[in-house]
Amino acid sequence: MGSGGLGRAVAGLLVAALTSTSALAVEDLRLWHAMRGAHGAALEALVTRFNGSQKDVRVLPVYKGPYEQTLREGLAASGKPDGPDLLQVYEVGAADMIAARDAVRPLWRLMVETGQPLDHGKFVPAIAAFYGDAQGRMLALPFNVSTPVMFYNRDAFRRAGLDPEAPPKTWYEMPAVLGAMVDKQVACPMTTSWPSWVLIENMGAWHNQPFASHDNGLGGVQARLEFNTRLMVRWVSMLASWHKGGYFVWSGRENAAEGRFASGECAVLLASASAYEDLKNAVKFELGVAQFPHYDDFPEAPQNTLIGGGALWAMGGRSRETYRGVARFVSWLTLPETQVAWHGATGYLPVTRAGYERAKADGLYQKLPGHEVAIRQLLLRNPQKESKGIRIGHFLQVRAIIHEELEAVWEKGKAPMDALNAAVQRGNELLEQFERANATAAEPAARAPARAPTRRGKK
């Protein structure tokens, strides 16, 4: 072979080698998350399924600590080569993500640019409403979503002479139930986890009452708290009387109530539906799950409860290849079969209508009837401006204030109206600070395209 033929042969081999290498290249996606324990294991299993379903994208999940830490570190690492491509953020941090501007890539835009647009209408309305922008376009992908329900000890109901097939539907029916528990020497008739979320935020939405102005903050950073309503004064006053009479027991600001209920100490628990799987496996009694009660003299109740949990946010400044990988993963996550698998393994809710219908068709709710209670609460009515969700700044601090004021009612006898007024006033001072710091912030959907993406080589 002549030198020219040899050169062409070598060049051909190089082209073949490069083509083969390109075909085998994998785009790595860094997913920073805040899930540990059984839910963390379920996430790892979900990602493993996705990675095994195709050969072009590999999701690398990294646990970064609790939600607050994951949010803080994720925003600090935005745009850095070793930062996250997807960041799991709890609903409390949604306002911070929007205010972060170019640190975030709106999901709707990313999906359009990669040729895989999201259909907003495929999502459960009460879920989509919170993660949509003013035009209804999805800013992030709702992922681990839940809402509060009422758990109850069916065995305790029987011992108290109550029908476990007829749990109370209204708050006016509840005193007779709790009184029967007191008569049977039950030390903790009713308790709650996550009190601000359950007792204040969701109670308001369930009765179509506002938590804050400007559509509960979804309309902008000018929002101010206004949950010191007639409903809330009545509700906290009722809880105060129940607390004094031993009907209602305070179990702290987080989820310690779930352990007390699982042990059999408490007969009724108001908590996130996502606790269902853990409770089902932990209790020694027959577990009941019922719709969150309401006041039936409020004509707009029940409306729909609010979501809690987290969403996956695409970070800004990444390469086109990375965004194509994100779009592929997002599309896979919204498949009905993926939704059903996640729903069944974790108790988190299907975020699409098709996921819910597939779960019903597959018989999931015959095996796990408690799973359907929560999703039906979200589908009960189309969300109104008071029940789409709450998106305010400094939300964690606002919740801490609400807890302080509620504790003052239980422990110091503070008047419920005074406590609610104080919570609103103190919280609004924080919201004023947030508005000043983010006066020019707009929703990512309304801004010009983010800065040029940073290219990152495939691995």
Coordinates of C-alpha atoms in Angstrom, one line a residue:
M1 CA 0.0 0.0 0.0
G2 CA 1.3 3.4 -0.9
S3 CA 1.8 6.2 1.6
G4 CA -1.4 7.9 0.3
G5 CA -3.4 4.7 0.8
L6 CA -1.9 4.2 4.2
G7 CA -2.8 7.8 5.3
R8 CA -6.4 7.3 4.1
A9 CA -6.6 4.0 6.0
V10 CA -5.3 5.6 9.2
A11 CA -7.7 8.5 8.8
G12 CA -10.5 6.1 8.3
L13 CA -9.6 4.2 11.5
L14 CA -9.5 7.5 13.5
V15 CA -12.9 8.5 12.2
A16 CA -14.3 5.1 13.1
A17 CA -12.8 5.3 16.6
L18 CA -14.1 8.8 17.2
T19 CA -17.5 7.8 16.0
S20 CA -17.6 4.8 18.3
T21 CA -16.4 6.9 21.2
S22 CA -19.1 9.5 20.6
A23 CA -21.8 6.8 20.3
L24 CA -20.7 5.4 23.7
A25 CA -20.5 8.8 25.4
V26 CA -22.8 9.4 28.3
E27 CA -24.1 12.7 29.6
D28 CA -23.9 12.8 33.4
L29 CA -26.5 14.8 35.3
R30 CA -25.9 15.8 38.9
L31 CA -29.0 15.6 41.0
W32 CA -28.6 17.1 44.4
H33 CA -31.4 16.1 46.8
A34 CA -32.5 16.1 50.4
M35 CA -34.0 12.6 50.7
R36 CA -32.6 10.0 53.1
G37 CA -33.8 6.8 54.7
A38 CA -36.5 4.8 52.9
H39 CA -37.4 7.7 50.6
G40 CA -33.7 8.2 49.8
A41 CA -33.4 4.5 48.9
A42 CA -36.6 4.8 46.7
L43 CA -35.0 7.7 44.9
E44 CA -31.8 5.7 44.3
A45 CA -33.9 2.8 42.9
L46 CA -35.9 5.2 40.7
V47 CA -32.7 6.7 39.2
T48 CA -31.2 3.2 38.7
R49 CA -34.3 2.3 36.7
F50 CA -33.9 5.4 34.5
N51 CA -30.2 4.8 34.0
G52 CA -30.9 1.3 32.9
S53 CA -33.7 2.3 30.5
Q54 CA -31.3 4.0 28.1
K55 CA -27.6 4.6 27.4
D56 CA -27.3 8.3 26.7
V57 CA -27.9 9.9 30.1
R58 CA -26.8 8.9 33.6
V59 CA -28.3 10.6 36.6
L60 CA -26.0 10.9 39.6
P61 CA -28.0 11.5 42.8
V62 CA -26.1 13.2 45.6
Y63 CA -27.6 13.6 49.1
K64 CA -26.7 17.1 50.3
G65 CA -28.4 17.1 53.7
P66 CA -31.8 18.6 54.9
Y67 CA -33.8 20.7 52.5
E68 CA -32.6 24.0 53.8
Q69 CA -28.9 23.0 53.4
T70 CA -29.5 21.5 50.0
L71 CA -31.1 24.8 48.8
R72 CA -28.4 26.9 50.2
E73 CA -25.5 24.8 48.8
G74 CA -27.3 24.3 45.5
L75 CA -27.7 28.0 44.9
A76 CA -24.1 28.7 46.0
A77 CA -22.8 26.1 43.5
S78 CA -25.0 27.4 40.6
G79 CA -23.0 27.7 37.4
K80 CA -20.0 25.9 38.7
P81 CA -18.7 22.9 36.7
D82 CA -19.2 20.6 39.7
G83 CA -22.5 22.2 40.8
P84 CA -25.9 20.5 40.4
D85 CA -27.8 20.3 37.1
L86 CA -31.0 19.5 38.9
L87 CA -31.8 20.6 42.5
Q88 CA -34.5 19.2 44.7
V89 CA -36.1 22.1 46.6
Y90 CA -39.0 22.0 49.0
E91 CA -42.0 24.2 48.4
V92 CA -40.9 26.6 51.1
G93 CA -37.9 27.5 48.9
A94 CA -39.8 28.2 45.7
A95 CA -39.7 32.0 46.2
D96 CA -36.0 31.8 46.8
M97 CA -35.5 29.9 43.5
I98 CA -37.5 32.4 41.6
A99 CA -35.6 35.3 43.1
A100 CA -32.3 33.6 42.2
R101 CA -32.8 34.7 38.6
D102 CA -30.2 33.3 36.2
A103 CA -29.2 30.6 38.7
V104 CA -32.4 28.8 37.6
R105 CA -33.6 27.7 34.1
P106 CA -37.4 27.7 33.9
L107 CA -38.4 24.1 33.1
W108 CA -41.0 25.1 30.5
R109 CA -38.3 26.9 28.5
L110 CA -35.8 24.1 28.8
M111 CA -38.3 21.6 27.5
V112 CA -39.3 23.8 24.6
E113 CA -35.7 24.4 23.6
T114 CA -35.0 20.7 23.6
G115 CA -38.0 19.8 21.6
Q116 CA -39.9 18.1 24.4
P117 CA -42.5 20.7 25.6
L118 CA -44.5 20.0 28.7
D119 CA -48.2 20.0 28.6
H120 CA -49.3 21.9 31.7
G121 CA -52.8 20.3 31.5
K122 CA -51.4 16.9 32.1
F123 CA -50.6 17.7 35.7
V124 CA -53.1 17.6 38.7
P125 CA -54.4 21.2 38.8
A126 CA -53.6 21.9 42.5
I127 CA -50.1 20.7 41.9
A128 CA -49.5 22.5 38.6
A129 CA -50.9 25.8 40.0
F130 CA -48.2 26.1 42.5
Y131 CA -45.3 25.4 40.1
G132 CA -46.7 27.4 37.2
D133 CA -45.8 31.0 36.3
A134 CA -48.4 33.7 35.5
Q135 CA -49.0 32.2 32.1
G136 CA -49.4 28.7 33.6
R137 CA -46.0 27.4 32.3
M138 CA -44.1 25.0 34.6
L139 CA -41.1 26.5 36.4
A140 CA -40.1 23.2 38.0
L141 CA -41.1 19.6 38.0
P142 CA -43.2 18.6 41.1
F143 CA -41.6 15.5 42.4
N144 CA -42.2 14.3 46.0
V145 CA -45.6 15.8 46.6
S146 CA -47.9 15.3 49.5
T147 CA -50.8 16.9 51.4
P148 CA -52.3 16.5 54.9
V149 CA -54.9 13.9 55.8
M150 CA -56.3 12.5 59.0
F151 CA -54.9 9.2 60.3
Y152 CA -56.8 7.4 63.0
N153 CA -56.5 4.3 65.2
R154 CA -59.4 2.0 64.1
D155 CA -58.9 -0.2 67.1
A156 CA -59.1 2.8 69.5
F157 CA -62.4 3.8 67.8
R158 CA -63.9 0.4 68.5
R159 CA -62.8 0.5 72.1
A160 CA -64.4 3.9 72.5
G161 CA -67.7 2.6 71.0
L162 CA -67.2 4.5 67.8
D163 CA -67.7 3.2 64.2
P164 CA -64.3 3.0 62.5
E165 CA -66.0 3.1 59.2
A166 CA -67.4 6.5 59.9
P167 CA -64.6 8.8 61.0
P168 CA -65.6 12.5 61.6
K169 CA -65.9 14.5 58.4
T170 CA -66.4 17.9 60.1
W171 CA -64.7 19.7 63.0
Y172 CA -68.1 19.9 64.6
E173 CA -68.3 16.1 64.7
M174 CA -64.8 15.8 66.2
P175 CA -65.5 16.8 69.9
A176 CA -67.7 13.7 70.4
V177 CA -65.0 11.5 69.1
L178 CA -62.2 13.0 71.2
G179 CA -64.5 13.1 74.2
A180 CA -65.1 9.3 73.8
M181 CA -61.3 8.9 73.8
V182 CA -60.9 10.9 77.0
D183 CA -63.6 8.8 78.6
K184 CA -61.5 5.7 77.8
Q185 CA -58.4 7.3 79.4
V186 CA -56.6 7.9 76.1
A187 CA -53.8 10.3 77.0
C188 CA -53.5 11.8 73.5
P189 CA -56.9 11.9 71.6
M190 CA -55.6 14.1 68.8
T191 CA -52.3 15.6 67.8
T192 CA -50.6 17.0 64.7
S193 CA -47.3 17.1 62.9
W194 CA -46.0 20.2 61.0
P195 CA -48.5 22.5 62.8
S196 CA -48.1 25.7 60.6
W197 CA -48.5 23.7 57.4
V198 CA -51.4 21.6 58.7
L199 CA -53.3 23.8 61.1
I200 CA -52.9 27.2 59.5
E201 CA -51.8 27.0 55.9
N202 CA -54.0 24.1 54.8
M203 CA -56.9 25.0 57.0
G204 CA -57.1 28.3 55.1
A205 CA -56.9 26.8 51.7
W206 CA -59.3 24.0 52.6
H207 CA -61.9 26.7 53.4
N208 CA -60.8 29.0 50.5
Q209 CA -59.5 31.6 52.8
P210 CA -56.3 33.6 52.1
F211 CA -53.0 33.1 53.8
A212 CA -51.4 36.2 52.2
S213 CA -52.2 38.9 49.7
H214 CA -51.2 38.8 46.0
D215 CA -52.7 35.3 45.6
N216 CA -50.8 34.0 48.6
G217 CA -47.5 35.4 47.2
L218 CA -47.8 33.7 43.8
G219 CA -48.5 37.2 42.4
G220 CA -45.3 38.8 43.5
V221 CA -42.9 39.8 46.3
Q222 CA -45.4 42.5 47.5
A223 CA -47.4 39.8 49.4
R224 CA -48.3 40.4 53.0
L225 CA -49.7 37.9 55.5
E226 CA -53.5 38.1 56.2
F227 CA -54.4 34.8 57.8
N228 CA -55.8 36.5 60.9
T229 CA -59.3 35.8 59.6
R230 CA -62.6 34.9 61.3
L231 CA -62.0 31.3 60.3
M232 CA -58.6 31.2 62.0
V233 CA -59.8 33.0 65.2
R234 CA -62.6 30.4 65.5
W235 CA -60.2 27.5 64.7
V236 CA -57.4 28.4 67.1
S237 CA -59.9 29.2 69.8
M238 CA -61.4 25.7 69.4
L239 CA -58.0 24.1 69.5
A240 CA -57.2 26.1 72.6
S241 CA -60.3 24.8 74.3
W242 CA -59.5 21.2 73.2
H243 CA -55.9 21.6 74.5
K244 CA -57.2 22.8 77.8
G245 CA -59.6 19.9 78.0
G246 CA -57.1 17.3 77.0
Y247 CA -58.7 16.6 73.7
F248 CA -55.7 18.0 71.6
V249 CA -52.1 17.5 72.5
W250 CA -49.2 19.6 71.1
S251 CA -46.3 17.4 69.9
G252 CA -43.9 20.0 68.7
R253 CA -43.1 21.8 65.5
E254 CA -42.0 18.9 63.3
N255 CA -43.1 15.3 63.0
A256 CA -42.7 13.9 66.5
A257 CA -46.4 13.4 66.5
E258 CA -46.1 10.5 64.0
G259 CA -44.1 8.4 66.5
R260 CA -46.6 9.1 69.3
F261 CA -49.4 8.0 67.0
A262 CA -47.6 4.9 65.8
S263 CA -46.9 3.8 69.4
G264 CA -50.7 3.9 70.1
E265 CA -50.5 6.9 72.4
C266 CA -52.5 9.2 70.2
A267 CA -55.8 8.1 68.5
V268 CA -56.0 10.8 65.8
L269 CA -53.2 12.3 63.8
L270 CA -53.2 15.2 61.4
A271 CA -50.2 14.7 59.2
S272 CA -48.7 14.5 55.7
A273 CA -50.1 11.7 53.6
S274 CA -46.5 10.7 52.8
A275 CA -46.3 9.3 56.3
Y276 CA -48.7 6.5 55.3
E277 CA -46.1 4.0 54.2
D278 CA -44.0 4.4 57.4
L279 CA -47.1 4.3 59.7
K280 CA -48.6 1.3 58.0
N281 CA -45.3 -0.6 58.6
A282 CA -44.9 0.6 62.2
V283 CA -48.3 0.4 63.8
K284 CA -49.6 -2.6 65.8
F285 CA -53.2 -1.6 65.2
E286 CA -55.5 -1.3 62.3
L287 CA -54.7 2.0 60.6
G288 CA -57.4 4.3 59.2
V289 CA -56.9 7.2 56.7
A290 CA -59.7 9.8 56.2
Q291 CA -60.2 13.1 54.5
F292 CA -59.0 16.2 56.4
P293 CA -62.1 17.5 58.3
H294 CA -63.7 20.9 57.5
Y295 CA -66.2 23.4 58.9
D296 CA -69.4 22.6 57.0
D297 CA -70.9 26.1 57.7
F298 CA -68.3 27.6 55.3
P299 CA -70.1 27.3 51.9
E300 CA -66.8 27.1 49.9
A301 CA -65.4 24.2 52.0
P302 CA -64.0 21.8 51.3
Q303 CA -62.0 23.3 48.5
N304 CA -58.7 21.6 48.0
T305 CA -55.7 21.1 50.3
L306 CA -52.2 22.5 49.6
I307 CA -49.2 20.5 48.5
G308 CA -46.0 20.1 50.4
G309 CA -42.8 18.4 49.5
G310 CA -40.3 19.1 46.8
A311 CA -39.7 19.7 43.1
L312 CA -36.8 19.4 40.7
W313 CA -35.5 22.7 39.5
A314 CA -33.1 22.9 36.5
M315 CA -30.1 25.1 37.2
G316 CA -28.9 27.8 34.9
G317 CA -25.7 28.1 32.9
R318 CA -25.5 24.4 31.8
S319 CA -24.7 23.0 28.3
R320 CA -27.2 22.1 25.6
E321 CA -26.3 18.5 26.1
T322 CA -27.0 18.7 29.8
Y323 CA -30.4 20.3 29.2
R324 CA -31.2 17.6 26.6
G325 CA -30.4 15.0 29.3
V326 CA -32.6 16.9 31.9
A327 CA -35.5 17.0 29.4
R328 CA -35.2 13.2 28.8
F329 CA -35.2 12.5 32.6
V330 CA -38.1 14.8 33.2
S331 CA -40.1 13.2 30.4
W332 CA -39.4 9.8 31.8
L333 CA -40.5 10.9 35.3
T334 CA -43.9 12.0 34.1
L335 CA -44.7 8.7 32.4
P336 CA -47.8 7.1 34.0
E337 CA -45.9 3.9 34.9
T338 CA -43.1 5.9 36.5
Q339 CA -45.6 7.9 38.5
V340 CA -47.3 4.8 39.7
A341 CA -44.1 3.1 40.8
W342 CA -43.0 6.2 42.7
H343 CA -46.4 6.6 44.3
G344 CA -46.7 3.0 45.4
A345 CA -43.1 2.9 46.8
T346 CA -43.2 6.1 48.8
G347 CA -46.7 7.4 49.4
Y348 CA -45.9 10.6 47.5
L349 CA -48.7 11.5 45.1
P350 CA -48.9 11.1 41.3
V351 CA -48.4 14.6 39.9
T352 CA -50.2 13.8 36.6
R353 CA -53.8 12.9 35.9
A354 CA -52.6 9.9 33.8
G355 CA -50.5 8.7 36.8
Y356 CA -53.6 8.7 39.0
E357 CA -55.8 7.0 36.5
R358 CA -53.1 4.4 35.9
A359 CA -52.8 3.7 39.6
K360 CA -56.6 3.1 39.8
A361 CA -56.5 0.9 36.8
D362 CA -53.6 -1.1 38.2
G363 CA -55.6 -1.7 41.4
L364 CA -53.1 0.1 43.6
Y365 CA -55.8 1.7 45.8
Q366 CA -57.4 -1.7 46.5
K367 CA -54.1 -2.7 48.1
L368 CA -53.3 0.7 49.6
P369 CA -56.6 2.6 50.1
G370 CA -55.0 5.3 52.1
H371 CA -53.0 6.5 49.1
E372 CA -56.1 7.6 47.3
V373 CA -57.5 9.8 50.1
A374 CA -54.9 12.5 49.6
I375 CA -55.0 12.7 45.8
R376 CA -58.8 13.0 45.8
Q377 CA -58.5 16.0 48.2
L378 CA -56.3 17.7 45.6
L379 CA -58.7 16.8 42.8
L380 CA -61.9 17.8 44.7
R381 CA -62.1 21.2 43.1
N382 CA -60.0 23.3 40.7
P383 CA -57.8 25.5 42.8
Q384 CA -58.7 29.1 43.5
K385 CA -56.3 32.0 44.2
E386 CA -56.5 31.1 47.9
S387 CA -55.7 27.4 47.4
K388 CA -53.1 27.3 44.7
G389 CA -50.3 27.4 47.2
I390 CA -48.2 29.8 49.2
R391 CA -45.0 31.3 47.7
I392 CA -43.5 33.9 50.1
G393 CA -40.0 34.8 51.1
H394 CA -38.5 33.9 54.5
F395 CA -41.1 31.2 54.7
L396 CA -39.2 29.1 57.3
Q397 CA -38.9 32.1 59.6
V398 CA -42.6 32.9 59.1
R399 CA -43.5 29.4 60.1
A400 CA -41.3 29.7 63.2
I401 CA -43.2 32.8 64.2
I402 CA -46.5 31.0 63.7
H403 CA -45.3 28.2 65.9
E404 CA -44.1 30.6 68.6
E405 CA -47.5 32.3 68.7
L406 CA -49.4 29.0 68.8
E407 CA -47.3 27.8 71.7
A408 CA -48.1 31.0 73.5
V409 CA -51.8 30.1 73.2
W410 CA -51.3 26.6 74.5
E411 CA -48.7 27.3 77.2
K412 CA -49.3 30.9 78.3
G413 CA -53.0 31.4 77.6
K414 CA -52.5 34.1 75.0
A415 CA -55.8 35.0 73.3
P416 CA -56.0 33.4 69.9
M417 CA -56.8 36.7 68.2
D418 CA -53.8 38.4 69.8
A419 CA -51.6 35.5 68.8
L420 CA -52.8 35.6 65.1
N421 CA -52.5 39.3 64.9
A422 CA -48.9 39.2 66.3
A423 CA -47.9 36.4 63.9
V424 CA -49.2 38.4 60.9
Q425 CA -47.4 41.6 62.1
R426 CA -44.1 39.9 62.9
G427 CA -44.2 37.9 59.6
N428 CA -45.0 41.0 57.5
E429 CA -41.8 42.6 58.8
L430 CA -39.9 39.8 57.3
L431 CA -41.8 40.0 54.0
E432 CA -41.1 43.7 53.8
Q433 CA -37.4 42.9 54.1
F434 CA -37.7 40.2 51.4
E435 CA -39.5 42.7 49.0
R436 CA -36.8 45.3 49.5
A437 CA -34.1 42.7 48.8
N438 CA -35.9 41.4 45.7
A439 CA -37.7 44.4 44.4
T440 CA -36.4 43.9 40.8
A441 CA -36.8 40.1 40.8
A442 CA -39.3 38.7 38.3
E443 CA -40.4 35.2 37.6
P444 CA -37.8 33.4 35.4
A445 CA -40.5 32.9 32.8
A446 CA -40.9 36.6 32.2
R447 CA -37.2 37.4 31.9
A448 CA -34.9 37.4 28.9
P449 CA -33.0 34.1 28.3
A450 CA -30.3 33.2 30.9
R451 CA -26.6 33.8 30.3
A452 CA -24.8 31.7 27.8
P453 CA -24.5 28.1 29.0
T454 CA -21.3 26.7 30.4
R455 CA -20.3 23.7 28.3
R456 CA -19.3 20.6 30.2
G457 CA -17.7 17.7 28.5
K458 CA -19.4 14.4 28.4
K459 CA -18.2 11.6 30.7

